[in-house]
Short mmCIF file of C-alpha atoms in Angstrom, two decimals:
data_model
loop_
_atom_site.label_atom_id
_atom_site.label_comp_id
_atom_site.label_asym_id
_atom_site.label_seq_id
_atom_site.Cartn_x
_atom_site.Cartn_y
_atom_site.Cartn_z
CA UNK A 1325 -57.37 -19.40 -7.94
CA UNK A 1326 -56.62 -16.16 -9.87
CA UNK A 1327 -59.43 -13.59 -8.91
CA UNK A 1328 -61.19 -15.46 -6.42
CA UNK A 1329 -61.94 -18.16 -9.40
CA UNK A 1330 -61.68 -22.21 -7.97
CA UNK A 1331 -58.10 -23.55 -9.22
CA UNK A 1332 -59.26 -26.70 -11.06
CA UNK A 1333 -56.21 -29.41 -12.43
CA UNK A 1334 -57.64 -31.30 -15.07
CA UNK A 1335 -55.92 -34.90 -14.85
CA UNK A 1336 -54.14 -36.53 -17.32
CA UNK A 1337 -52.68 -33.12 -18.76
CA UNK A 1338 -49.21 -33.11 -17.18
CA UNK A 1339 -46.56 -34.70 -18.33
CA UNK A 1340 -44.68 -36.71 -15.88
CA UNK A 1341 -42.17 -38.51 -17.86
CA UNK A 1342 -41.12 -38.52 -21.71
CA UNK A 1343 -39.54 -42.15 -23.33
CA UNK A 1344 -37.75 -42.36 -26.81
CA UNK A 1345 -36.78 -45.54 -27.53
CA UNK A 1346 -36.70 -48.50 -30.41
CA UNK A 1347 -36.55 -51.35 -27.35
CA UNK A 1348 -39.82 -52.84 -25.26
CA UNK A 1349 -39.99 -50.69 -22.21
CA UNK A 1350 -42.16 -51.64 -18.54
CA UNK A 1351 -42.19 -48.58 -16.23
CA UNK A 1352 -44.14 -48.46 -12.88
CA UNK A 1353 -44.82 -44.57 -11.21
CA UNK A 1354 -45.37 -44.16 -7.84
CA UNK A 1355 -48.34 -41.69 -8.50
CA UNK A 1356 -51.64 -42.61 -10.58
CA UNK A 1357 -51.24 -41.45 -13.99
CA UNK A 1358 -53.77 -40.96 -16.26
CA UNK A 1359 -52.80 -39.91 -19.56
CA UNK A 1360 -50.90 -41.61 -22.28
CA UNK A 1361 -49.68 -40.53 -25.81
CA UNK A 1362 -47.33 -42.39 -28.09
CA UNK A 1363 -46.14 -41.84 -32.08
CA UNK A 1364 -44.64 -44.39 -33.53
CA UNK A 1365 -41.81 -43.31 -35.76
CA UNK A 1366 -40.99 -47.00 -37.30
CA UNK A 1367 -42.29 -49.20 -40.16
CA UNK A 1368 -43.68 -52.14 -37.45
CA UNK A 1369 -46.79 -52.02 -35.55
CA UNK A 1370 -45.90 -50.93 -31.34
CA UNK A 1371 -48.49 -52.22 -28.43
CA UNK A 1372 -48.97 -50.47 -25.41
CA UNK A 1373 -50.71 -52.10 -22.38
CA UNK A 1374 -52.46 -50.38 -20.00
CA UNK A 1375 -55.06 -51.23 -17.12
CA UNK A 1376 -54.61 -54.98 -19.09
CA UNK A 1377 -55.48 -53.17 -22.23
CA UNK A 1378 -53.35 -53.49 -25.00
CA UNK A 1379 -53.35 -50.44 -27.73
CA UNK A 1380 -51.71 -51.29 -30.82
CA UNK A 1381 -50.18 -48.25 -32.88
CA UNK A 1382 -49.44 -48.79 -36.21
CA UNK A 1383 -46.73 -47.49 -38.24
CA UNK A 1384 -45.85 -43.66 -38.91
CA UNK A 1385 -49.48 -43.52 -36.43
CA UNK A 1386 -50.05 -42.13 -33.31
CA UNK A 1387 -52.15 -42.45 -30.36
CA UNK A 1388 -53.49 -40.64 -27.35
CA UNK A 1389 -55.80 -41.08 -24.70
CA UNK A 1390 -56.96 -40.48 -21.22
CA UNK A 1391 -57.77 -44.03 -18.75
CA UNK A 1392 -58.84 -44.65 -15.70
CA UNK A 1393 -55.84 -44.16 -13.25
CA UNK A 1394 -52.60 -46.79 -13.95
CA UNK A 1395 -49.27 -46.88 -12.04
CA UNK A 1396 -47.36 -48.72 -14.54
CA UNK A 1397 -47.16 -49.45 -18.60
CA UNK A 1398 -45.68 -51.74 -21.11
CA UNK A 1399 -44.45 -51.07 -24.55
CA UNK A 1400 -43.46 -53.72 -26.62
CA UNK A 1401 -41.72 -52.35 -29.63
CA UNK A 1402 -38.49 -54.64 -30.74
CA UNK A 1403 -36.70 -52.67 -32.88
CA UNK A 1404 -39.42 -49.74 -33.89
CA UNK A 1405 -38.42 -46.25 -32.63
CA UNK A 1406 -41.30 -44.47 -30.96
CA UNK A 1407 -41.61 -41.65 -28.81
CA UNK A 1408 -43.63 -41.98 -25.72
CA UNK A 1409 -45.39 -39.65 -22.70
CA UNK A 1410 -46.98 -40.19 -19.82
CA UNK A 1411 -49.57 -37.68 -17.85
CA UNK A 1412 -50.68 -37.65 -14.70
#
């Protein structure tokens, strides 16, 4: 690191790949991610799924969080425009 300091990369803090869409989206990533943030622009509740957890966002809300590592994600949002990133 800079002046002899350890170089330290917190996970979860880059992003690796940015969605905006109003359709249900399933994306798999051939590293382990382990961040995920989503707003949802639309007047219907979205759901995420994650590690089998499913995150519901509700409308005009956001969300963002850090999990244990995943390689893929599904977003089920027929219809609701949301915009989407993913971290590794």
């Amino acid at each position: 690191g800079r002046d002899g300091a350890a170089w330290y990369h917190q996970r979860g803090t880059v992003t690796i790949d940015y969605i905006n869409s109003d359709t249900n989206v399933t994306k798999s990533y051939p590293n382990k991610c382990y961040g995920f943030s989503i707003v949802n622009d639309g007047s219907n509740d979205i759901t995420a799924v994650i590690n089998g957890l499913t995150i519901t966002v509700k409308a005009n809300e956001s969300f963002d969080s850090l999990f244990k590592p995943f390689t893929s994600i599904a977003i089920n949002a027929t219809n609701t425009p949301y915009r989407a990133v993913i971290k590794e």
